[in-house]
PDB file of C-alpha atoms and ligand atoms in Angstrom:
ATOM      1  CA  MET A   7     125.288 115.358 132.820  1.00 47.00           C
ATOM      2  CA  ALA A   8     123.266 112.674 131.426  1.00 50.00           C
ATOM      3  CA  ILE A   9     125.178 111.071 128.829  1.00 52.00           C
ATOM      4  CA  MET A  10     122.932 111.180 126.011  1.00 52.00           C
ATOM      5  CA  ALA A  11     121.697 109.174 123.265  1.00 53.00           C
ATOM      6  CA  PRO A  12     124.446 109.337 120.311  1.00 47.00           C
ATOM      7  CA  SER A  13     121.675 110.914 117.982  1.00 54.00           C
ATOM      8  CA  ASP A  14     121.159 113.535 120.265  1.00 72.00           C
ATOM      9  CA  LYS A  15     121.702 116.458 117.456  1.00 79.00           C
ATOM     10  CA  GLN A  16     120.089 119.799 117.197  1.00 87.00           C
ATOM     11  CA  LEU A  17     116.543 118.453 115.507  1.00 94.00           C
ATOM     12  CA  THR A  18     116.239 121.083 112.062  1.00 94.00           C
ATOM     13  CA  GLY A  19     114.602 121.663 108.487  1.00 97.00           C
ATOM     14  CA  LEU A  20     111.389 120.158 107.546  1.00 98.00           C
ATOM     15  CA  VAL A  21     110.096 117.168 110.143  1.00 98.00           C
ATOM     16  CA  ALA A  22     106.586 115.514 108.656  1.00 98.00           C
ATOM     17  CA  ALA A  23     103.928 114.934 111.678  1.00 98.00           C
ATOM     18  CA  THR A  24     102.276 111.661 110.131  1.00 98.00           C
ATOM     19  CA  PHE A  25      99.249 110.227 109.839  1.00 98.00           C
ATOM     20  CA  THR A  26      98.317 106.768 111.089  1.00 98.00           C
ATOM     21  CA  PRO A  27      97.794 103.969 108.242  1.00 98.00           C
ATOM     22  CA  LEU A  28      94.561 102.496 109.415  1.00 98.00           C
ATOM     23  CA  THR A  29      92.937  99.316 107.386  1.00 98.00           C
ATOM     24  CA  GLU A  30      89.711 100.084 106.174  1.00 97.00           C
ATOM     25  CA  GLU A  31      88.271  98.275 109.172  1.00 97.00           C
ATOM     26  CA  GLY A  32      89.993 100.673 111.440  1.00 97.00           C
ATOM     27  CA  GLU A  33      92.643  98.670 112.616  1.00 98.00           C
ATOM     28  CA  ILE A  34      96.503  99.452 112.743  1.00 98.00           C
ATOM     29  CA  ASN A  35      98.218  98.804 109.367  1.00 98.00           C
ATOM     30  CA  ILE A  36     101.861  99.060 110.236  1.00 98.00           C
ATOM     31  CA  SER A  37     102.383  97.210 106.330  1.00 98.00           C
ATOM     32  CA  GLU A  38     102.052 100.801 104.972  1.00 98.00           C
ATOM     33  CA  ILE A  39     105.254 102.338 107.266  1.00 98.00           C
ATOM     34  CA  GLY A  40     107.547 100.791 105.310  1.00 98.00           C
ATOM     35  CA  PRO A  41     106.067 102.511 101.758  1.00 98.00           C
ATOM     36  CA  TYR A  42     105.257 105.351 103.883  1.00 98.00           C
ATOM     37  CA  VAL A  43     108.852 106.228 105.023  1.00 98.00           C
ATOM     38  CA  ALA A  44     110.190 105.410 101.552  1.00 98.00           C
ATOM     39  CA  TYR A  45     107.554 108.054 100.208  1.00 98.00           C
ATOM     40  CA  LEU A  46     108.519 110.599 102.546  1.00 98.00           C
ATOM     41  CA  THR A  47     112.612 110.207 102.012  1.00 98.00           C
ATOM     42  CA  GLU A  48     112.460 109.426  98.471  1.00 98.00           C
ATOM     43  CA  ARG A  49     109.424 111.748  97.029  1.00 98.00           C
ATOM     44  CA  GLN A  50     109.207 114.628  99.438  1.00 98.00           C
ATOM     45  CA  GLY A  51     112.912 115.139 100.699  1.00 98.00           C
ATOM     46  CA  VAL A  52     111.603 114.696 104.402  1.00 98.00           C
ATOM     47  CA  LYS A  53     113.696 113.229 106.513  1.00 98.00           C
ATOM     48  CA  ASN A  54     112.183 113.805 109.807  1.00 98.00           C
ATOM     49  CA  ILE A  55     109.160 112.443 111.572  1.00 98.00           C
ATOM     50  CA  PHE A  56     106.861 113.256 114.222  1.00 98.00           C
ATOM     51  CA  VAL A  57     105.123 109.649 114.982  1.00 98.00           C
ATOM     52  CA  ASN A  58     101.741 109.742 116.837  1.00 98.00           C
ATOM     53  CA  GLY A  59     100.982 113.337 117.332  1.00 98.00           C
ATOM     54  CA  THR A  60      97.806 115.352 116.607  1.00 98.00           C
ATOM     55  CA  THR A  61      98.146 114.087 112.968  1.00 98.00           C
ATOM     56  CA  GLY A  62      98.802 110.675 113.641  1.00 98.00           C
ATOM     57  CA  GLU A  63      95.011 110.793 115.968  1.00 98.00           C
ATOM     58  CA  SER A  64      97.156 109.317 118.989  1.00 98.00           C
ATOM     59  CA  LEU A  65      94.872 110.797 121.338  1.00 98.00           C
ATOM     60  CA  SER A  66      92.304 108.232 119.529  1.00 98.00           C
ATOM     61  CA  LEU A  67      94.822 105.251 119.963  1.00 98.00           C
ATOM     62  CA  SER A  68      95.112 102.775 122.972  1.00 98.00           C
ATOM     63  CA  VAL A  69      98.733 102.955 124.414  1.00 98.00           C
ATOM     64  CA  ALA A  70      99.437  99.382 123.042  1.00 98.00           C
ATOM     65  CA  GLU A  71      98.451 100.452 119.427  1.00 98.00           C
ATOM     66  CA  ARG A  72     100.943 103.754 119.911  1.00 98.00           C
ATOM     67  CA  LYS A  73     103.700 101.313 121.407  1.00 98.00           C
ATOM     68  CA  ILE A  74     103.317  99.017 117.925  1.00 98.00           C
ATOM     69  CA  LEU A  75     103.116 102.176 115.889  1.00 99.00           C
ATOM     70  CA  ALA A  76     106.120 103.688 117.556  1.00 98.00           C
ATOM     71  CA  GLU A  77     108.370 100.620 117.176  1.00 98.00           C
ATOM     72  CA  GLU A  78     107.765 100.193 113.582  1.00 98.00           C
ATOM     73  CA  TRP A  79     108.430 103.999 112.680  1.00 98.00           C
ATOM     74  CA  CYS A  80     111.584 103.504 114.545  1.00 98.00           C
ATOM     75  CA  LYS A  81     112.426 100.158 112.636  1.00 98.00           C
ATOM     76  CA  LYS A  82     111.395 101.218 109.291  1.00 98.00           C
ATOM     77  CA  ALA A  83     112.790 104.820 109.664  1.00 98.00           C
ATOM     78  CA  LYS A  84     116.303 103.367 110.723  1.00 97.00           C
ATOM     79  CA  GLY A  85     119.088 104.361 108.552  1.00 97.00           C
ATOM     80  CA  LYS A  86     116.940 106.304 105.968  1.00 98.00           C
ATOM     81  CA  MET A  87     115.994 109.030 108.262  1.00 98.00           C
ATOM     82  CA  ASP A  88     117.547 111.671 110.306  1.00 97.00           C
ATOM     83  CA  HIS A  89     115.652 111.976 113.285  1.00 98.00           C
ATOM     84  CA  VAL A  90     112.474 110.191 114.671  1.00 98.00           C
ATOM     85  CA  THR A  91     110.301 112.182 117.633  1.00 98.00           C
ATOM     86  CA  VAL A  92     107.829 109.753 119.275  1.00 98.00           C
ATOM     87  CA  HIS A  93     104.827 112.079 120.775  1.00 98.00           C
ATOM     88  CA  VAL A  94     103.955 109.836 124.226  1.00 98.00           C
ATOM     89  CA  GLY A  95     101.122 112.510 125.800  1.00 98.00           C
ATOM     90  CA  CYS A  96      98.704 111.015 127.473  1.00 98.00           C
ATOM     91  CA  MET A  97      95.717 111.774 129.552  1.00 98.00           C
ATOM     92  CA  SER A  98      97.314 110.096 132.649  1.00 98.00           C
ATOM     93  CA  LEU A  99     100.807 110.545 133.766  1.00 98.00           C
ATOM     94  CA  LYS A 100     101.450 106.946 134.258  1.00 98.00           C
ATOM     95  CA  ASP A 101     100.165 105.693 130.282  1.00 98.00           C
ATOM     96  CA  THR A 102     102.764 109.070 129.280  1.00 98.00           C
ATOM     97  CA  GLN A 103     105.242 107.564 131.195  1.00 98.00           C
ATOM     98  CA  ASP A 104     105.079 104.291 130.053  1.00 98.00           C
ATOM     99  CA  LEU A 105     104.865 105.279 126.813  1.00 99.00           C
ATOM    100  CA  ALA A 106     108.447 107.578 127.415  1.00 98.00           C
ATOM    101  CA  ARG A 107     109.994 104.220 128.596  1.00 98.00           C
ATOM    102  CA  HIS A 108     109.281 102.492 125.864  1.00 98.00           C
ATOM    103  CA  ALA A 109     110.244 104.975 123.056  1.00 98.00           C
ATOM    104  CA  ALA A 110     113.603 104.840 124.901  1.00 98.00           C
ATOM    105  CA  GLU A 111     113.936 101.037 124.796  1.00 98.00           C
ATOM    106  CA  ILE A 112     112.766 101.006 120.677  1.00 98.00           C
ATOM    107  CA  LYS A 113     115.600 103.879 120.898  1.00 97.00           C
ATOM    108  CA  ALA A 114     113.433 106.933 119.127  1.00 98.00           C
ATOM    109  CA  ASP A 115     115.628 109.917 118.838  1.00 98.00           C
ATOM    110  CA  SER A 116     113.510 111.884 120.966  1.00 98.00           C
ATOM    111  CA  ILE A 117     109.790 112.326 122.404  1.00 98.00           C
ATOM    112  CA  ALA A 118     107.278 114.923 122.773  1.00 98.00           C
ATOM    113  CA  VAL A 119     104.962 115.470 125.304  1.00 98.00           C
ATOM    114  CA  ILE A 120     101.614 117.447 124.912  1.00 98.00           C
ATOM    115  CA  ALA A 121      99.683 119.044 128.338  1.00 98.00           C
ATOM    116  CA  PRO A 122      96.903 116.290 129.859  1.00 98.00           C
ATOM    117  CA  SER A 123      94.012 118.325 129.087  1.00 97.00           C
ATOM    118  CA  PHE A 124      91.311 117.160 131.114  1.00 97.00           C
ATOM    119  CA  PHE A 125      92.718 118.314 134.155  1.00 98.00           C
ATOM    120  CA  LYS A 126      94.563 120.565 133.537  1.00 98.00           C
ATOM    121  CA  PRO A 127      97.908 121.991 134.411  1.00 98.00           C
ATOM    122  CA  LYS A 128      97.046 125.563 135.630  1.00 97.00           C
ATOM    123  CA  ASN A 129     100.609 127.637 134.826  1.00 98.00           C
ATOM    124  CA  ALA A 130     103.557 127.087 134.519  1.00 98.00           C
ATOM    125  CA  GLN A 131     104.884 125.358 137.275  1.00 97.00           C
ATOM    126  CA  GLU A 132     102.129 122.658 137.595  1.00 98.00           C
ATOM    127  CA  LEU A 133     102.786 121.994 133.901  1.00 98.00           C
ATOM    128  CA  ARG A 134     106.958 121.880 134.470  1.00 98.00           C
ATOM    129  CA  ALA A 135     106.163 119.645 137.586  1.00 98.00           C
ATOM    130  CA  TYR A 136     104.248 117.324 135.225  1.00 98.00           C
ATOM    131  CA  LEU A 137     106.765 117.218 132.603  1.00 98.00           C
ATOM    132  CA  LYS A 138     109.642 116.539 134.849  1.00 98.00           C
ATOM    133  CA  ALA A 139     107.867 113.637 136.005  1.00 98.00           C
ATOM    134  CA  VAL A 140     107.507 112.424 132.383  1.00 98.00           C
ATOM    135  CA  ALA A 141     111.099 113.100 131.419  1.00 98.00           C
ATOM    136  CA  SER A 142     112.373 111.557 134.749  1.00 98.00           C
ATOM    137  CA  VAL A 143     111.423 108.060 133.490  1.00 98.00           C
ATOM    138  CA  ALA A 144     113.850 108.789 129.989  1.00 98.00           C
ATOM    139  CA  PRO A 145     116.138 110.763 131.197  1.00 97.00           C
ATOM    140  CA  ASN A 146     118.517 110.358 128.061  1.00 97.00           C
ATOM    141  CA  LEU A 147     115.842 110.839 125.175  1.00 98.00           C
ATOM    142  CA  PRO A 148     115.720 114.366 124.194  1.00 98.00           C
ATOM    143  CA  PHE A 149     112.514 115.864 125.376  1.00 98.00           C
ATOM    144  CA  TYR A 150     110.215 118.367 123.620  1.00 98.00           C
ATOM    145  CA  TYR A 151     107.546 120.245 124.920  1.00 98.00           C
ATOM    146  CA  TYR A 152     104.109 119.974 122.587  1.00 98.00           C
ATOM    147  CA  HIS A 153     102.438 123.367 122.782  1.00 98.00           C
ATOM    148  CA  ILE A 154      99.134 122.955 121.327  1.00 98.00           C
ATOM    149  CA  PRO A 155      96.405 125.260 123.397  1.00 98.00           C
ATOM    150  CA  SER A 156      93.980 125.143 120.508  1.00 98.00           C
ATOM    151  CA  PHE A 157      93.610 121.263 121.451  1.00 98.00           C
ATOM    152  CA  THR A 158      94.769 120.855 124.778  1.00 98.00           C
ATOM    153  CA  GLY A 159      93.137 123.952 126.595  1.00 98.00           C
ATOM    154  CA  VAL A 160      96.627 124.689 128.286  1.00 98.00           C
ATOM    155  CA  ASN A 161      97.071 128.344 127.112  1.00 97.00           C
ATOM    156  CA  VAL A 162     100.049 128.740 129.838  1.00 98.00           C
ATOM    157  CA  LEU A 163     102.627 130.755 127.591  1.00 98.00           C
ATOM    158  CA  VAL A 164     105.562 128.809 126.897  1.00 98.00           C
ATOM    159  CA  ARG A 165     108.073 131.487 127.648  1.00 98.00           C
ATOM    160  CA  ASP A 166     107.051 130.904 131.581  1.00 98.00           C
ATOM    161  CA  LEU A 167     107.414 127.229 131.083  1.00 98.00           C
ATOM    162  CA  LEU A 168     110.926 127.884 129.902  1.00 97.00           C
ATOM    163  CA  ASP A 169     112.047 129.979 132.614  1.00 93.00           C
ATOM    164  CA  GLY A 170     115.094 127.744 134.261  1.00 94.00           C
ATOM    165  CA  ILE A 171     113.400 124.322 132.941  1.00 97.00           C
ATOM    166  CA  GLU A 172     116.811 123.470 132.265  1.00 95.00           C
ATOM    167  CA  ASP A 173     117.316 122.937 136.214  1.00 96.00           C
ATOM    168  CA  HIS A 174     114.673 120.573 136.322  1.00 95.00           C
ATOM    169  CA  ILE A 175     114.705 118.624 133.286  1.00 98.00           C
ATOM    170  CA  SER A 176     118.220 118.300 132.322  1.00 96.00           C
ATOM    171  CA  SER A 177     117.477 116.298 128.977  1.00 98.00           C
ATOM    172  CA  PHE A 178     115.201 119.126 127.655  1.00 98.00           C
ATOM    173  CA  ARG A 179     116.082 120.171 124.079  1.00 98.00           C
ATOM    174  CA  GLY A 180     113.253 122.219 122.903  1.00 98.00           C
ATOM    175  CA  VAL A 181     109.431 122.935 121.714  1.00 98.00           C
ATOM    176  CA  LYS A 182     107.547 122.141 119.059  1.00 98.00           C
ATOM    177  CA  PHE A 183     105.184 124.943 119.105  1.00 98.00           C
ATOM    178  CA  SER A 184     101.447 124.832 117.698  1.00 98.00           C
ATOM    179  CA  SER A 185     100.030 128.053 118.430  1.00 98.00           C
ATOM    180  CA  THR A 186      99.748 131.555 116.144  1.00 98.00           C
ATOM    181  CA  ASP A 187     100.684 133.414 119.137  1.00 98.00           C
ATOM    182  CA  LEU A 188     104.288 134.863 117.715  1.00 98.00           C
ATOM    183  CA  MET A 189     105.057 137.246 120.363  1.00 98.00           C
ATOM    184  CA  ASP A 190     104.826 133.859 122.798  1.00 98.00           C
ATOM    185  CA  PHE A 191     107.023 132.263 120.084  1.00 98.00           C
ATOM    186  CA  GLY A 192     109.382 135.237 119.677  1.00 98.00           C
ATOM    187  CA  LEU A 193     109.815 135.589 123.535  1.00 98.00           C
ATOM    188  CA  CYS A 194     110.987 131.365 123.638  1.00 98.00           C
ATOM    189  CA  ALA A 195     113.318 132.478 120.586  1.00 97.00           C
ATOM    190  CA  SER A 196     115.297 134.780 122.793  1.00 96.00           C
ATOM    191  CA  LEU A 197     115.330 132.539 125.567  1.00 96.00           C
ATOM    192  CA  MET A 198     116.907 129.212 123.470  1.00 96.00           C
ATOM    193  CA  LYS A 199     119.948 127.429 124.323  1.00 95.00           C
ATOM    194  CA  PRO A 200     122.728 126.495 121.646  1.00 92.00           C
ATOM    195  CA  ASN A 201     121.232 122.761 121.595  1.00 92.00           C
ATOM    196  CA  TRP A 202     117.577 123.544 122.090  1.00 97.00           C
ATOM    197  CA  SER A 203     115.616 123.455 118.797  1.00 97.00           C
ATOM    198  CA  LEU A 204     112.110 125.435 118.500  1.00 98.00           C
ATOM    199  CA  ILE A 205     110.054 123.840 115.973  1.00 98.00           C
ATOM    200  CA  TYR A 206     107.036 125.794 114.682  1.00 98.00           C
ATOM    201  CA  GLY A 207     104.045 123.729 113.593  1.00 98.00           C
ATOM    202  CA  VAL A 208     101.650 125.979 112.219  1.00 98.00           C
ATOM    203  CA  ASP A 209     102.157 125.492 108.334  1.00 98.00           C
ATOM    204  CA  GLU A 210     100.246 128.156 107.406  1.00 98.00           C
ATOM    205  CA  GLN A 211     102.303 130.953 108.782  1.00 98.00           C
ATOM    206  CA  LEU A 212     105.710 129.284 108.789  1.00 98.00           C
ATOM    207  CA  LEU A 213     107.748 131.956 107.111  1.00 98.00           C
ATOM    208  CA  SER A 214     106.669 134.378 109.853  1.00 98.00           C
ATOM    209  CA  ALA A 215     108.099 132.130 112.326  1.00 98.00           C
ATOM    210  CA  LEU A 216     111.307 131.446 110.430  1.00 98.00           C
ATOM    211  CA  VAL A 217     111.851 135.611 110.432  1.00 98.00           C
ATOM    212  CA  LEU A 218     111.352 135.384 114.844  1.00 98.00           C
ATOM    213  CA  GLY A 219     114.359 132.441 114.766  1.00 97.00           C
ATOM    214  CA  ALA A 220     112.406 128.990 114.103  1.00 98.00           C
ATOM    215  CA  ASN A 221     114.878 125.753 113.728  1.00 97.00           C
ATOM    216  CA  GLY A 222     112.668 123.958 111.812  1.00 98.00           C
ATOM    217  CA  ALA A 223     108.792 122.941 111.349  1.00 98.00           C
ATOM    218  CA  ALA A 224     106.784 120.025 112.083  1.00 98.00           C
ATOM    219  CA  GLY A 225     103.478 119.798 110.663  1.00 98.00           C
ATOM    220  CA  SER A 226     100.930 117.891 108.517  1.00 98.00           C
ATOM    221  CA  THR A 227     101.326 119.564 105.172  1.00 98.00           C
ATOM    222  CA  TYR A 228     104.848 118.511 104.704  1.00 98.00           C
ATOM    223  CA  ASN A 229     103.947 115.021 104.088  1.00 98.00           C
ATOM    224  CA  TYR A 230     102.329 116.605 100.861  1.00 98.00           C
ATOM    225  CA  VAL A 231     104.416 119.803 100.149  1.00 98.00           C
ATOM    226  CA  GLY A 232     107.739 118.906 101.525  1.00 98.00           C
ATOM    227  CA  CYS A 233     109.255 119.449  98.906  1.00 98.00           C
ATOM    228  CA  GLN A 234     107.767 122.930  97.914  1.00 98.00           C
ATOM    229  CA  PHE A 235     108.571 123.986 102.164  1.00 98.00           C
ATOM    230  CA  ASN A 236     112.339 122.250 100.978  1.00 98.00           C
ATOM    231  CA  LYS A 237     112.478 124.920  98.726  1.00 98.00           C
ATOM    232  CA  MET A 238     111.037 127.797 101.021  1.00 98.00           C
ATOM    233  CA  LEU A 239     113.666 127.253 103.671  1.00 98.00           C
ATOM    234  CA  ALA A 240     116.450 127.397 101.002  1.00 98.00           C
ATOM    235  CA  ALA A 241     114.699 130.443  99.731  1.00 98.00           C
ATOM    236  CA  PHE A 242     114.507 131.952 103.099  1.00 98.00           C
ATOM    237  CA  GLU A 243     118.038 131.037 104.078  1.00 97.00           C
ATOM    238  CA  LYS A 244     119.368 133.038 100.935  1.00 98.00           C
ATOM    239  CA  GLY A 245     117.259 136.119 101.719  1.00 98.00           C
ATOM    240  CA  GLU A 246     114.986 135.593  98.955  1.00 98.00           C
ATOM    241  CA  LEU A 247     112.228 136.219 100.711  1.00 98.00           C
ATOM    242  CA  ILE A 248     109.490 136.986  97.484  1.00 98.00           C
ATOM    243  CA  GLN A 249     110.649 133.548  96.538  1.00 98.00           C
ATOM    244  CA  ALA A 250     109.756 132.135  99.946  1.00 98.00           C
ATOM    245  CA  ARG A 251     106.377 134.142  99.895  1.00 98.00           C
ATOM    246  CA  THR A 252     105.545 132.515  96.780  1.00 98.00           C
ATOM    247  CA  ILE A 253     105.472 129.462  98.390  1.00 98.00           C
ATOM    248  CA  GLN A 254     104.199 130.302 101.923  1.00 98.00           C
ATOM    249  CA  PHE A 255     101.053 131.935  99.754  1.00 98.00           C
ATOM    250  CA  GLN A 256     100.544 128.479  97.651  1.00 98.00           C
ATOM    251  CA  LEU A 257     100.050 126.477 101.168  1.00 98.00           C
ATOM    252  CA  GLN A 258      97.867 129.330 102.415  1.00 98.00           C
ATOM    253  CA  GLU A 259      95.315 129.103  99.287  1.00 98.00           C
ATOM    254  CA  LEU A 260      95.210 125.505  99.359  1.00 98.00           C
ATOM    255  CA  LEU A 261      94.347 125.326 103.277  1.00 98.00           C
ATOM    256  CA  ASP A 262      92.158 128.549 102.980  1.00 98.00           C
ATOM    257  CA  PHE A 263      90.007 126.803 100.107  1.00 98.00           C
ATOM    258  CA  ALA A 264      89.833 123.567 102.205  1.00 98.00           C
ATOM    259  CA  MET A 265      89.302 125.087 105.049  1.00 98.00           C
ATOM    260  CA  LYS A 266      86.058 126.401 103.458  1.00 98.00           C
ATOM    261  CA  LEU A 267      85.232 122.975 102.920  1.00 98.00           C
ATOM    262  CA  GLY A 268      85.497 121.951 106.405  1.00 97.00           C
ATOM    263  CA  PHE A 269      89.118 120.965 106.645  1.00 98.00           C
ATOM    264  CA  ASP A 270      89.762 118.541 109.433  1.00 98.00           C
ATOM    265  CA  LEU A 271      92.086 115.442 109.696  1.00 98.00           C
ATOM    266  CA  GLY A 272      89.343 113.236 107.546  1.00 98.00           C
ATOM    267  CA  VAL A 273      90.215 116.130 104.732  1.00 98.00           C
ATOM    268  CA  ASN A 274      93.844 115.978 105.514  1.00 98.00           C
ATOM    269  CA  LYS A 275      94.304 112.209 105.654  1.00 98.00           C
ATOM    270  CA  GLN A 276      92.546 112.037 102.178  1.00 98.00           C
ATOM    271  CA  LEU A 277      94.449 114.693 100.806  1.00 98.00           C
ATOM    272  CA  MET A 278      97.935 112.708 101.624  1.00 98.00           C
ATOM    273  CA  ILE A 279      96.273 109.506 100.188  1.00 98.00           C
ATOM    274  CA  ASP A 280      95.586 111.234  96.623  1.00 98.00           C
ATOM    275  CA  VAL A 281      98.441 113.012  96.726  1.00 98.00           C
ATOM    276  CA  SER A 282     100.605 110.042  97.864  1.00 98.00           C
ATOM    277  CA  GLY A 283      98.915 107.062  96.491  1.00 98.00           C
ATOM    278  CA  LEU A 284      99.786 105.384 100.111  1.00 98.00           C
ATOM    279  CA  SER A 285      96.973 103.280 101.617  1.00 98.00           C
ATOM    280  CA  LEU A 286      96.053 104.862 104.980  1.00 98.00           C
ATOM    281  CA  GLY A 287      92.990 103.935 105.401  1.00 98.00           C
ATOM    282  CA  PRO A 288      90.149 106.541 107.046  1.00 98.00           C
ATOM    283  CA  PRO A 289      90.318 108.460 110.284  1.00 98.00           C
ATOM    284  CA  ARG A 290      89.252 106.911 113.734  1.00 98.00           C
ATOM    285  CA  LEU A 291      85.753 108.028 114.728  1.00 98.00           C
ATOM    286  CA  PRO A 292      84.860 110.715 115.737  1.00 98.00           C
ATOM    287  CA  VAL A 293      86.708 112.331 113.048  1.00 98.00           C
ATOM    288  CA  MET A 294      84.751 111.390 109.850  1.00 98.00           C
ATOM    289  CA  ARG A 295      86.137 110.133 106.304  1.00 97.00           C
ATOM    290  CA  CYS A 296      86.399 112.648 104.126  1.00 98.00           C
ATOM    291  CA  PRO A 297      83.251 113.081 101.550  1.00 98.00           C
ATOM    292  CA  PRO A 298      84.071 112.175  97.989  1.00 98.00           C
ATOM    293  CA  ASP A 299      83.022 115.444  96.643  1.00 98.00           C
ATOM    294  CA  VAL A 300      85.050 117.111  99.140  1.00 98.00           C
ATOM    295  CA  ALA A 301      87.891 115.040  98.475  1.00 98.00           C
ATOM    296  CA  ALA A 302      87.842 115.853  94.839  1.00 98.00           C
ATOM    297  CA  SER A 303      87.567 119.409  95.081  1.00 98.00           C
ATOM    298  CA  VAL A 304      90.692 119.821  97.480  1.00 98.00           C
ATOM    299  CA  LYS A 305      92.903 117.732  95.171  1.00 98.00           C
ATOM    300  CA  GLN A 306      92.300 119.371  92.605  1.00 98.00           C
ATOM    301  CA  LYS A 307      92.787 122.674  94.339  1.00 98.00           C
ATOM    302  CA  TYR A 308      96.238 121.052  95.452  1.00 98.00           C
ATOM    303  CA  HIS A 309      97.609 120.483  91.883  1.00 98.00           C
ATOM    304  CA  SER A 310      96.366 123.300  90.181  1.00 97.00           C
ATOM    305  CA  VAL A 311      98.311 125.900  92.833  1.00 98.00           C
ATOM    306  CA  PHE A 312     101.301 123.451  93.291  1.00 96.00           C
ATOM    307  CA  ARG A 313     101.104 122.573  89.435  1.00 84.00           C
ATOM    308  CA  GLN A 314     102.280 118.714  89.399  1.00 60.00           C
TER     309      GLN A 314
HETATM  310  C1  LIG B   6      96.055 120.928 114.526  1.00 50.04           C
HETATM  311  C2  LIG B   6      97.012 120.497 113.967  1.00 50.04           C
HETATM  312  O1  LIG B   6      96.972 119.506 113.066  1.00 50.04           O
HETATM  313  N1  LIG B   6      98.377 121.088 113.947  1.00 50.04           N
HETATM  314  C3  LIG B   6      99.700 120.640 112.736  1.00 50.04           C
HETATM  315  C4  LIG B   6     100.763 120.951 113.646  1.00 50.04           C
HETATM  316  O2  LIG B   6     100.760 120.828 114.603  1.00 50.04           O
HETATM  317  C5  LIG B   6      99.504 121.800 111.807  1.00 50.04           C
HETATM  318  O3  LIG B   6     100.411 121.034 111.021  1.00 50.04           O
HETATM  319  C6  LIG B   6      98.217 121.982 110.759  1.00 50.04           C
HETATM  320  O4  LIG B   6      97.542 120.551 110.400  1.00 50.04           O
HETATM  321  C7  LIG B   6      98.520 122.561 109.970  1.00 50.04           C
HETATM  322  O5  LIG B   6      99.394 123.635 110.026  1.00 50.04           O
HETATM  323  C8  LIG B   6      97.063 122.998 108.838  1.00 50.04           C
HETATM  324  O6  LIG B   6      96.470 123.756 109.675  1.00 50.04           O
HETATM  325  C1  LIG B   7     103.137 118.175 115.206  1.00 50.04           C
HETATM  326  C2  LIG B   7     102.323 117.911 114.567  1.00 50.04           C
HETATM  327  O1  LIG B   7     102.151 118.809 113.442  1.00 50.04           O
HETATM  328  C3  LIG B   7     101.026 116.993 114.772  1.00 50.04           C
HETATM  329  O2  LIG B   7     101.242 116.390 115.794  1.00 50.04           O
HETATM  330  O3  LIG B   7     100.630 116.644 114.179  1.00 50.04           O
END
């Protein structure tokens, strides 16, 4: 068996999927990463991050930018956070392997990989072969499959992917599951091994996934509702379902309101800027900057729902 990194502990709890700080001119702005880490740990009580993911607009960044960002996140999180997952998925296997090797060099705690979505794997076998080719270049780094079919269009059932995956990928440690298919999720939960983590990624229905056995939650909203969702996890642990539901319903109310105004990554990033005071800049095209009237309404709704 491969010798794993010392940080190979089970991933649990809340994981903030970080936004990528950009300058007003649209260049990556690594000077904001230190304050961002401080904000999450000190103000939100969130000690795990998922960087260069969907929320981080990784597929709109160059490989060179992603390396600089991943390195800075790892550097600034060291000693302050429990776990840094670097998402390394790209359209080409070569770029994905390059980023996986880099994540190992910079001592990320784990990597996650989406399915390529232009030329798509057609079934579990093809997806497994691709993931194996990525994992093989960083065999000591805990590996997560990142399932997000609404973006990739790759609808392979994760329960089929998991079938015997440990025989192909010894570093396999679990799934970041961003789909509303709770039947597939439940079947995955029943297939979990003791050192694997099943991390749910649809924040507005996390409570349902906890009931089915989620070990943790990774998402964009934990950047600004981390405090509240730590309380929801604690309430769930104690069996206080009414309290847990109240918090879940608050996020549903906020997102329902925001979705009617066109909630997208531009709106989401602006809400994080308004709540945290961090300078994260605009999103990158094709994602558009949030219009000021939408930003003001969503911010007001956030404060009225969470009363702070
Ligand atoms: C598509 C997308 O960004 N998904 C995120 C995680 O995977 C979620 O955290 C959502 O942003 C969140 O659930 C709000 O819809
Ligand atoms: C993990 C997640 O929520 C993201 O990639 O944005």
